[in-house]
XYZ file of C-alpha atoms in Angstrom:
636
model
C -7.137 42.201 16.191
C -10.266 40.093 15.860
C -8.754 37.947 13.052
C -5.456 37.521 14.917
C -7.296 36.286 17.991
C -9.380 33.931 15.858
C -6.224 32.560 14.192
C -4.627 31.532 17.491
C -7.874 30.039 18.800
C -8.369 27.996 15.635
C -4.756 26.802 15.599
C -5.086 25.284 19.056
C -8.553 23.711 18.662
C -8.621 22.439 15.075
C -7.558 19.130 13.565
C -7.391 16.936 10.442
C -7.183 13.191 9.927
C -3.663 12.059 9.095
C -3.911 8.531 10.435
C -7.036 7.057 8.873
C -7.161 3.277 9.054
C -7.033 1.212 5.907
C -10.501 -0.266 6.112
C -13.162 2.399 5.797
C -16.210 2.059 8.029
C -18.677 4.276 9.794
C -16.298 5.017 12.658
C -13.620 6.512 10.510
C -12.408 9.915 9.666
C -14.154 10.729 6.380
C -17.864 10.861 7.158
C -19.034 12.994 4.239
C -17.932 12.278 0.644
C -15.348 14.638 -0.797
C -16.095 16.404 -4.103
C -14.829 14.468 -7.120
C -15.264 14.618 -10.870
C -18.514 13.067 -12.032
C -17.935 9.673 -13.557
C -18.805 5.985 -13.693
C -15.971 3.480 -13.944
C -16.382 -0.290 -14.315
C -13.571 -2.837 -14.432
C -14.180 -6.546 -15.008
C -11.346 -9.043 -15.056
C -11.326 -12.793 -15.543
C -7.981 -14.529 -15.114
C -7.538 -18.249 -14.519
C -10.478 -19.165 -12.242
C -10.766 -15.751 -10.591
C -13.503 -13.299 -11.562
C -13.397 -9.742 -10.227
C -15.675 -6.748 -10.743
C -15.071 -3.191 -9.549
C -17.552 -0.385 -10.105
C -17.279 3.191 -8.859
C -19.818 5.982 -9.304
C -19.287 9.635 -8.365
C -21.984 12.124 -9.262
C -23.030 15.523 -7.963
C -25.407 18.154 -9.295
C -26.628 21.534 -8.166
C -30.173 22.842 -8.529
C -29.745 26.446 -7.542
C -28.977 26.387 -3.817
C -29.674 22.625 -3.570
C -26.677 20.286 -3.953
C -27.041 16.511 -4.331
C -24.249 13.912 -4.324
C -24.095 10.151 -4.717
C -21.025 7.926 -4.275
C -21.107 4.178 -4.800
C -18.324 1.594 -4.867
C -18.651 -2.141 -5.448
C -15.877 -4.742 -5.214
C -16.809 -8.331 -5.998
C -14.561 -11.391 -6.312
C -15.563 -14.920 -7.287
C -13.229 -17.918 -7.150
C -14.269 -21.005 -9.067
C -12.555 -24.304 -8.353
C -13.302 -28.017 -8.048
C -14.453 -27.715 -4.430
C -16.948 -25.205 -3.098
C -16.818 -21.914 -4.958
C -16.087 -18.836 -2.874
C -17.103 -15.212 -3.253
C -16.446 -11.944 -1.475
C -18.468 -8.772 -1.952
C -18.086 -5.291 -0.522
C -20.464 -2.459 -1.353
C -20.420 1.147 -0.124
C -23.095 3.736 -0.923
C -23.403 7.356 0.180
C -26.216 9.724 -0.759
C -26.079 13.281 0.527
C -27.544 16.690 -0.100
C -27.550 20.181 1.360
C -29.395 23.450 0.862
C -27.357 26.639 1.097
C -29.217 29.514 2.739
C -26.433 31.505 4.412
C -23.019 31.108 6.015
C -24.669 29.852 9.198
C -27.619 27.856 7.871
C -26.867 25.049 5.395
C -29.032 22.063 6.383
C -28.410 18.705 4.785
C -28.651 14.946 5.048
C -26.442 11.903 4.529
C -27.530 8.295 4.020
C -24.746 5.717 4.041
C -24.709 1.963 3.660
C -21.924 -0.591 3.734
C -22.286 -4.338 3.212
C -19.544 -6.953 3.402
C -19.880 -10.689 2.820
C -17.323 -13.482 2.491
C -18.273 -17.111 1.978
C -14.823 -18.296 3.110
C -15.135 -17.110 6.716
C -17.441 -18.375 9.418
C -16.886 -15.877 12.267
C -17.535 -12.724 10.222
C -19.184 -13.985 7.056
C -21.343 -10.862 6.788
C -21.100 -7.367 8.223
C -23.118 -4.241 7.577
C -23.237 -0.639 8.704
C -26.120 1.609 7.656
C -26.859 5.064 9.002
C -28.631 8.292 8.217
C -27.817 11.707 9.666
C -29.003 15.298 9.462
C -26.445 18.093 9.597
C -25.965 21.819 9.317
C -22.822 23.316 7.819
C -21.720 26.674 9.209
C -18.952 29.006 8.067
C -17.668 31.360 10.776
C -15.948 34.566 9.655
C -15.459 32.967 6.200
C -12.645 31.036 7.852
C -13.753 28.158 10.091
C -16.261 25.529 8.965
C -18.233 23.601 11.599
C -20.604 20.759 10.762
C -22.645 19.211 13.604
C -24.582 16.038 12.753
C -26.877 13.509 14.406
C -28.789 10.476 13.233
C -29.521 6.775 13.597
C -27.291 3.793 12.816
C -27.684 0.035 12.417
C -24.510 -2.050 12.663
C -24.318 -5.805 12.064
C -21.303 -7.827 13.163
C -20.882 -11.574 13.668
C -24.586 -12.028 13.000
C -25.603 -9.591 15.764
C -27.473 -6.393 14.890
C -27.147 -3.316 17.120
C -28.974 -0.022 16.709
C -28.452 3.386 18.232
C -27.559 7.017 17.783
C -24.689 8.452 15.770
C -23.728 12.049 16.480
C -20.812 14.466 16.561
C -19.274 17.348 14.686
C -16.424 18.039 12.300
C -14.881 20.987 10.526
C -11.725 23.046 10.251
C -9.857 25.457 8.030
C -8.685 24.852 4.489
C -5.091 25.954 3.944
C -4.960 29.725 3.677
C -2.681 32.652 4.455
C -3.256 34.731 7.588
C -0.703 37.473 8.270
C 2.689 35.821 7.618
C 1.418 32.296 8.284
C -0.160 29.554 6.181
C -2.500 27.456 8.308
C -4.649 24.422 7.642
C -6.684 22.270 9.978
C -9.830 20.313 10.677
C -11.317 18.382 13.567
C -13.764 15.571 14.230
C -15.684 14.215 17.210
C -17.945 11.227 16.647
C -19.856 8.694 18.744
C -21.794 5.605 17.716
C -23.927 4.449 20.658
C -24.966 0.997 19.439
C -25.480 -0.654 22.816
C -23.854 -2.811 24.061
C -21.107 -1.621 21.740
C -19.766 1.893 21.295
C -17.501 3.231 18.567
C -15.751 6.555 19.025
C -13.284 8.785 17.254
C -11.527 11.989 18.324
C -9.131 13.843 16.056
C -7.011 16.935 16.365
C -4.395 18.187 13.928
C -3.183 21.687 13.200
C -0.469 22.815 10.814
C 1.228 26.164 10.323
C 3.852 27.268 7.821
C 5.940 30.384 7.516
C 8.103 31.776 4.702
C 10.920 33.736 6.332
C 11.999 34.954 2.908
C 11.508 33.708 -0.677
C 14.166 31.016 -0.177
C 13.495 29.843 3.406
C 10.338 28.185 4.703
C 9.310 26.104 7.704
C 6.196 24.027 8.387
C 5.033 22.585 11.701
C 2.194 20.135 12.409
C 0.725 18.513 15.499
C -1.678 15.569 15.480
C -3.840 13.835 18.043
C -6.120 10.925 17.279
C -8.000 8.528 19.496
C -10.251 5.808 18.092
C -12.158 3.106 19.938
C -14.139 0.203 18.536
C -15.913 -2.812 20.036
C -15.873 -6.275 18.458
C -17.882 -9.425 19.073
C -16.348 -12.885 19.260
C -17.714 -16.258 20.345
C -17.854 -16.785 24.119
C -16.773 -20.102 25.601
C -19.299 -22.361 27.359
C -18.269 -21.204 30.853
C -18.964 -17.549 30.098
C -22.187 -18.432 28.272
C -23.551 -20.156 31.374
C -22.178 -17.573 33.804
C -23.396 -14.397 32.053
C -26.158 -15.816 29.801
C -24.413 -14.564 26.643
C -23.494 -16.013 23.270
C -20.927 -13.388 22.263
C -18.099 -11.903 24.268
C -16.927 -8.384 23.520
C -13.458 -6.936 23.015
C -12.580 -3.251 22.768
C -9.603 -1.806 20.936
C -8.496 1.733 21.792
C -5.808 3.328 19.650
C -4.345 6.696 20.614
C -1.553 8.481 18.763
C 0.125 11.855 19.230
C 2.653 13.148 16.735
C 4.639 16.312 16.139
C 6.512 17.057 12.908
C 8.565 19.888 11.477
C 10.134 20.495 8.057
C 12.636 23.216 7.143
C 13.554 24.053 3.536
C 16.386 26.407 2.535
C 16.264 26.580 -1.268
C 19.333 28.814 -1.719
C 21.597 27.257 0.892
C 24.588 27.330 -1.479
C 24.601 28.268 -5.146
C 22.461 25.729 -7.046
C 21.954 23.801 -3.778
C 18.925 23.479 -1.493
C 18.783 22.062 2.045
C 15.881 20.147 3.585
C 15.631 19.152 7.272
C 12.747 17.247 8.817
C 11.788 15.808 12.195
C 8.895 13.672 13.418
C 8.024 12.313 16.856
C 5.050 10.084 17.681
C 3.687 8.406 20.804
C 1.186 5.593 20.292
C -0.815 3.548 22.792
C -2.944 0.524 21.826
C -5.152 -1.225 24.386
C -7.226 -4.391 24.002
C -9.719 -5.156 26.762
C -12.295 -7.954 27.086
C -15.690 -7.282 28.653
C -16.583 -10.678 30.153
C -14.154 -12.773 32.198
C -14.687 -15.559 34.701
C -14.034 -13.944 38.127
C -13.447 -17.397 39.652
C -10.601 -18.223 37.278
C -7.304 -17.624 39.103
C -5.257 -18.795 36.137
C -6.865 -17.380 32.954
C -5.267 -18.165 29.608
C -5.346 -14.527 28.470
C -5.380 -11.002 29.904
C -6.073 -7.522 28.620
C -3.012 -6.138 26.863
C -1.348 -2.844 26.049
C 1.296 -1.786 23.531
C 3.291 1.405 23.990
C 5.202 2.722 20.991
C 7.581 5.665 20.824
C 9.060 6.646 17.475
C 11.113 9.485 16.102
C 12.563 10.244 12.670
C 15.133 12.801 11.614
C 16.295 13.441 8.091
C 18.360 15.777 5.973
C 18.694 16.256 2.251
C 20.777 18.235 -0.217
C 19.614 18.885 -3.783
C 22.048 20.190 -6.396
C 20.739 21.316 -9.773
C 22.744 22.900 -12.586
C 23.332 22.545 -16.305
C 25.968 19.926 -15.488
C 24.212 17.690 -12.957
C 21.060 16.955 -10.979
C 22.116 15.313 -7.689
C 20.297 14.418 -4.471
C 21.846 13.361 -1.155
C 19.524 12.007 1.547
C 20.213 10.778 5.086
C 17.562 9.579 7.552
C 17.610 7.980 10.986
C 14.600 6.551 12.810
C 14.147 4.694 16.068
C 11.101 2.871 17.403
C 10.593 1.419 20.870
C 7.789 -1.078 21.509
C 6.752 -2.192 24.982
C 4.237 -4.999 25.551
C 2.484 -5.500 28.884
C -0.633 -7.011 30.433
C -3.185 -4.957 32.357
C -6.274 -5.493 34.534
C -5.258 -8.666 36.426
C -8.586 -8.805 38.276
C -8.674 -11.660 40.791
C -6.002 -13.701 39.030
C -3.187 -15.196 41.086
C -0.566 -12.397 41.465
C 2.408 -14.688 40.866
C 0.724 -16.181 37.804
C -0.085 -12.702 36.445
C 3.502 -11.588 36.987
C 4.762 -14.659 35.127
C 2.434 -13.957 32.202
C 3.527 -10.319 32.200
C 7.174 -11.332 31.977
C 6.331 -13.614 29.067
C 4.557 -10.718 27.341
C 7.549 -8.458 27.944
C 9.690 -10.857 25.908
C 8.226 -9.116 22.823
C 9.722 -5.740 23.828
C 12.053 -4.406 21.168
C 14.001 -1.388 19.989
C 14.441 -0.980 16.240
C 16.725 1.639 14.721
C 17.145 2.300 11.001
C 19.685 4.354 9.100
C 19.437 5.151 5.398
C 21.895 7.056 3.214
C 21.493 7.528 -0.522
C 22.873 9.502 -3.434
C 20.987 9.678 -6.713
C 21.303 11.842 -9.750
C 22.234 12.425 -13.339
C 25.428 13.875 -14.795
C 25.055 15.529 -18.199
C 28.397 14.846 -19.889
C 27.314 16.349 -23.214
C 24.009 17.119 -24.856
C 23.887 13.517 -26.072
C 25.593 11.714 -23.176
C 24.112 11.182 -19.723
C 25.323 9.183 -16.710
C 22.805 8.088 -14.062
C 24.048 7.096 -10.595
C 22.379 5.563 -7.556
C 24.251 4.631 -4.383
C 22.476 3.708 -1.146
C 23.124 2.042 2.190
C 20.520 0.785 4.660
C 21.071 -0.609 8.156
C 18.543 -2.070 10.586
C 19.391 -2.890 14.180
C 16.703 -4.859 16.010
C 17.422 -5.161 19.737
C 15.436 -7.289 22.184
C 16.078 -6.518 25.883
C 14.892 -9.980 26.946
C 17.357 -12.857 26.630
C 14.414 -15.113 25.799
C 13.699 -13.222 22.576
C 16.033 -14.728 20.001
C 14.985 -12.411 17.161
C 17.737 -9.847 17.844
C 19.524 -9.137 14.577
C 21.332 -6.703 12.300
C 20.531 -6.220 8.618
C 22.605 -4.430 5.989
C 21.733 -3.626 2.397
C 24.049 -1.697 0.079
C 23.203 -0.973 -3.547
C 25.107 0.565 -6.431
C 23.629 1.354 -9.826
C 25.144 3.114 -12.827
C 23.655 3.628 -16.285
C 25.161 5.311 -19.336
C 22.838 6.655 -22.040
C 24.093 7.746 -25.463
C 21.870 9.485 -28.017
C 23.357 8.786 -31.441
C 20.769 10.933 -33.204
C 17.220 12.169 -32.725
C 15.835 8.667 -33.308
C 18.350 6.197 -31.886
C 19.782 5.941 -28.378
C 21.832 3.241 -26.660
C 22.277 2.428 -22.984
C 24.360 0.149 -20.780
C 24.144 -0.368 -17.049
C 25.522 -2.248 -14.068
C 23.806 -2.987 -10.733
C 25.267 -4.510 -7.593
C 23.469 -5.307 -4.354
C 25.035 -6.597 -1.133
C 22.864 -7.780 1.749
C 23.885 -9.172 5.126
C 21.659 -10.731 7.801
C 23.166 -11.530 11.220
C 21.232 -12.942 14.171
C 23.035 -12.105 17.396
C 22.049 -15.153 19.458
C 23.248 -18.639 18.596
C 19.722 -20.097 18.571
C 18.983 -18.428 15.215
C 22.475 -17.888 13.870
C 21.936 -20.697 11.351
C 19.854 -18.139 9.405
C 22.828 -15.780 9.011
C 23.499 -15.206 5.339
C 25.071 -12.971 2.737
C 23.256 -12.104 -0.477
C 25.050 -10.724 -3.554
C 23.199 -9.735 -6.719
C 24.933 -8.662 -9.940
C 23.144 -7.337 -12.998
C 24.397 -6.218 -16.409
C 22.061 -4.807 -19.011
C 22.285 -3.087 -22.343
C 19.785 -2.059 -24.952
C 18.560 0.458 -27.452
C 15.591 2.639 -28.301
C 14.618 3.669 -31.822
C 11.770 6.070 -32.583
C 11.392 6.691 -36.299
C 8.627 7.561 -38.701
C 6.505 4.455 -39.061
C 8.909 2.294 -37.064
C 9.592 1.913 -33.340
C 11.793 -0.642 -31.642
C 12.898 -1.138 -28.025
C 15.300 -3.882 -26.995
C 16.919 -4.968 -23.743
C 19.484 -7.661 -22.948
C 20.105 -8.524 -19.304
C 22.243 -10.890 -17.226
C 21.447 -11.486 -13.532
C 23.449 -13.478 -10.996
C 22.072 -13.955 -7.473
C 24.195 -15.726 -4.841
C 22.853 -16.466 -1.336
C 25.430 -17.877 1.085
C 24.582 -19.193 4.564
C 27.339 -18.637 7.105
C 26.957 -21.959 8.950
C 25.586 -24.349 6.344
C 28.220 -26.939 7.251
C 26.743 -27.137 10.766
C 23.094 -27.163 9.679
C 22.264 -29.253 6.587
C 18.768 -27.714 6.487
C 20.222 -24.474 5.103
C 21.962 -24.662 1.737
C 23.557 -21.845 -0.188
C 22.190 -21.459 -3.686
C 22.655 -19.496 -6.864
C 20.213 -18.146 -9.423
C 21.482 -16.991 -12.806
C 19.432 -15.705 -15.699
C 19.869 -14.407 -19.232
C 16.915 -12.521 -20.670
C 16.154 -10.774 -23.932
C 13.068 -8.609 -24.414
C 11.946 -6.683 -27.458
C 9.052 -4.544 -28.620
C 8.510 -3.558 -32.256
C 5.896 -1.516 -34.099
C 5.884 -1.148 -37.899
C 3.467 0.872 -40.042
C 2.610 -1.412 -42.965
C -0.137 0.792 -44.428
C -2.206 3.835 -43.637
C -3.580 3.301 -40.078
C -2.389 -0.309 -40.103
C 0.462 -1.404 -37.838
C 2.256 -4.667 -37.174
C 3.363 -5.132 -33.564
C 5.504 -7.763 -31.866
C 6.390 -7.926 -28.186
C 8.000 -10.743 -26.297
C 10.826 -12.069 -24.190
C 13.152 -15.029 -23.833
C 14.464 -16.069 -20.411
C 16.939 -18.812 -19.604
C 17.383 -19.421 -15.869
C 19.525 -21.753 -13.815
C 19.140 -22.696 -10.144
C 21.945 -24.493 -8.387
C 23.721 -25.393 -5.173
C 26.551 -23.037 -4.285
C 29.921 -23.439 -2.589
C 31.035 -19.822 -2.381
C 34.356 -20.490 -0.658
C 35.313 -22.963 -3.382
C 33.800 -20.905 -6.238
C 31.741 -23.912 -7.316
C 28.164 -24.150 -8.578
C 26.282 -27.407 -9.020
C 23.314 -26.804 -11.379
C 20.065 -28.346 -10.116
C 17.386 -26.922 -12.404
C 17.133 -25.095 -15.718
C 14.072 -23.085 -16.752
C 13.238 -21.676 -20.186
C 10.440 -19.152 -20.735
C 9.263 -17.706 -24.043
C 6.517 -15.156 -24.666
C 5.619 -13.879 -28.155
C 2.715 -11.537 -28.992
C 2.464 -10.709 -32.738
C -0.566 -8.617 -33.695
C -2.082 -6.296 -36.297
C -3.424 -2.951 -35.065
C -5.633 -0.507 -36.907
C -7.016 2.864 -35.874
C -10.168 4.396 -37.303
C -10.976 7.737 -35.763
C -11.488 7.229 -32.035
C -11.555 3.442 -32.397
C -8.691 0.962 -32.365
C -8.756 -2.766 -33.075
C -6.068 -5.356 -32.496
C -5.948 -8.998 -33.599
C -3.064 -11.297 -32.836
C -1.717 -14.452 -31.284
C -0.334 -15.042 -27.803
C 2.217 -17.807 -27.300
C 3.764 -18.672 -23.933
C 5.900 -21.656 -22.996
C 7.618 -22.795 -19.806
C 10.057 -25.704 -19.651
C 11.719 -26.905 -16.460
C 14.505 -29.511 -16.490
C 15.955 -31.114 -13.376
C 19.708 -31.776 -13.472
C 20.841 -34.870 -11.561
C 24.418 -36.096 -11.870
C 24.893 -33.717 -14.810
C 21.995 -35.374 -16.662
C 18.917 -33.413 -17.691
C 15.448 -34.767 -17.048
C 12.263 -32.964 -17.960
C 10.528 -31.920 -14.767
C 7.606 -29.865 -16.028
C 6.357 -28.006 -19.069
C 3.541 -25.652 -20.004
C 2.597 -24.447 -23.485
C -0.247 -22.159 -24.326
C -1.318 -20.589 -27.598
C -4.264 -18.265 -27.953
C -5.941 -15.941 -30.436
C -5.969 -12.439 -28.989
C -8.296 -9.493 -29.573
C -8.386 -5.978 -28.186
C -10.835 -3.140 -28.798
C -10.752 0.401 -27.434
C -12.975 3.348 -28.245
C -13.775 6.910 -27.200
C -17.330 8.162 -27.643
C -17.871 11.933 -27.739
C -14.919 12.478 -25.351
C -17.196 11.259 -22.554
C -17.247 7.458 -22.718
C -14.165 5.264 -22.929
C -14.264 1.533 -23.484
C -11.448 -1.002 -23.516
C -11.902 -4.739 -24.035
C -9.061 -7.245 -24.137
C -9.078 -11.026 -24.070
C -7.696 -14.278 -25.381
C -8.778 -17.917 -25.550
C -5.844 -20.149 -24.642
C -5.269 -23.772 -25.576
C -3.016 -25.240 -22.875
C -0.829 -28.317 -22.977
C 0.976 -29.181 -19.727
C 2.727 -32.207 -18.281
C 0.471 -34.777 -16.684
C -2.741 -32.943 -17.590
C -5.220 -33.279 -20.461
C -5.511 -30.432 -22.923
C -7.266 -27.451 -21.329
C -8.982 -24.313 -22.577
C -8.829 -21.071 -20.636
C -10.447 -17.694 -21.274
C -8.891 -14.463 -20.029
C -10.936 -11.271 -20.282
C -10.454 -7.668 -19.190
C -13.130 -4.989 -19.618
C -12.730 -1.365 -18.575
C -15.483 1.185 -19.155
C -15.381 4.804 -18.000
C -18.172 7.326 -18.412
C -17.309 10.948 -17.685
C -20.622 12.327 -16.507
């Protein structure tokens, strides 16, 4: 009885983060580093005039009941060009430790630092967030983990440093079985009081699954997240004099509630499974500004709010037998966005209403429908047919007549591929792809963009895997035709065609013991032209030829491999005017190439690849360019 009561209490009060933002900072969902495999990975890349370095360190070690962890990640980019060079650096470091005494007493600490700098920006050229917290991890009934924490934080934004307290708690339940249910959850409450700013996060998610019988299961999840963050931006001269400030402050609050359910019936019909899913979400985003001129009856901007409602439903059928593996999927989703202004203050009511109507022009309703069939049909043991058929439709409605972006989009695709295995070493394939796209703007103001896009593709090739010899080849023809519906009325939009023939090949030949000769490359011949679809006429305007060849010798000695070769790439572009060809541009580059890779004691892996290219291009003196890629991984 005690566990049953605890299960229902936990289900209604616990949560996990399902909607973490892309950029990780101190206000976000993952406060403490997750356990990972110990390792150090470094990647350096130099291509053209761009230098990039990425380093990631994950290390943890236990000394009896004492656990220590360190996580560090560095991303650095440097762009070198004739003007001022630019660089961008981002560094994150987390150091944590805890001492396990009992289920209820596990004290620990976390020190975290984040530094961001970008020489290209002036408003936020540098930003930093550094904090340290003490915590205690508790495990209740060997089921629920709770981790309260508190500490001190320094946050730098737009050149302004703010300090204050950081505190909160997090925890939850890892997925486990209780009675006939499988539950999983976690929660988080966090405040950063860095006056005058305040960053907050509240999260709640709980999930429960149930297996009615071995072939039928259902899972349900509910999510609540609310995150708030304050930002500085430069104040205008009026506000500076009125409030004696240099920076104004804007707050963004983002709240989302979602409910989802998935039902799986694995033995719906013989060899057939059924999957149904549903998701509903309600999102509210508010942007408010702290300082405004109370005397201004006609301000240029107001606080704003976006309301978003979205739901998705989907169904799928999977058929699997010795004859075929087929999947049928259908989904429908609809999203409603409403834009409005809030907090008019002392602004002129008529002016505020006018601005609100202008904001409401952005309101929209978008509905999407997707239907697809994919699969493989096994004709014989050596013959296989792969099929892919899909249809996508987007309807974008704008209630306001002033919003001219209302449109319909269609995209239908068909793909078929036949694969024939002649023997254990050689197989052949041939395929055909067709894509049909249609874009229609409803209102006349943008109807000149209406177009139809047709893409045809034929390809064939082979694969040979023999002793001491491997060869893969592919021949492909592509034709892309884009036709504007009203090009006769608008000369700014012209229908065009793009056609291409390409041949690619990869070969590896063993010429001696542990010595291999390799060649990879491609040849592409492309044509761009003006199109008259109704008259079935194409007027070529440009022809492009591309060639890439990479011959090399490769040898392997134990855990080491070495490659030496040559890289040749050429690009020729000819303009066609009145059926006469005229060279428009060309690029030729040839380079010695070297590549080294090694494994040391199954713990350290090193890969180094680079080439030194001699470049000849139209209108430019001869140039020399180095390309280098270094990847080192140490499994600690």
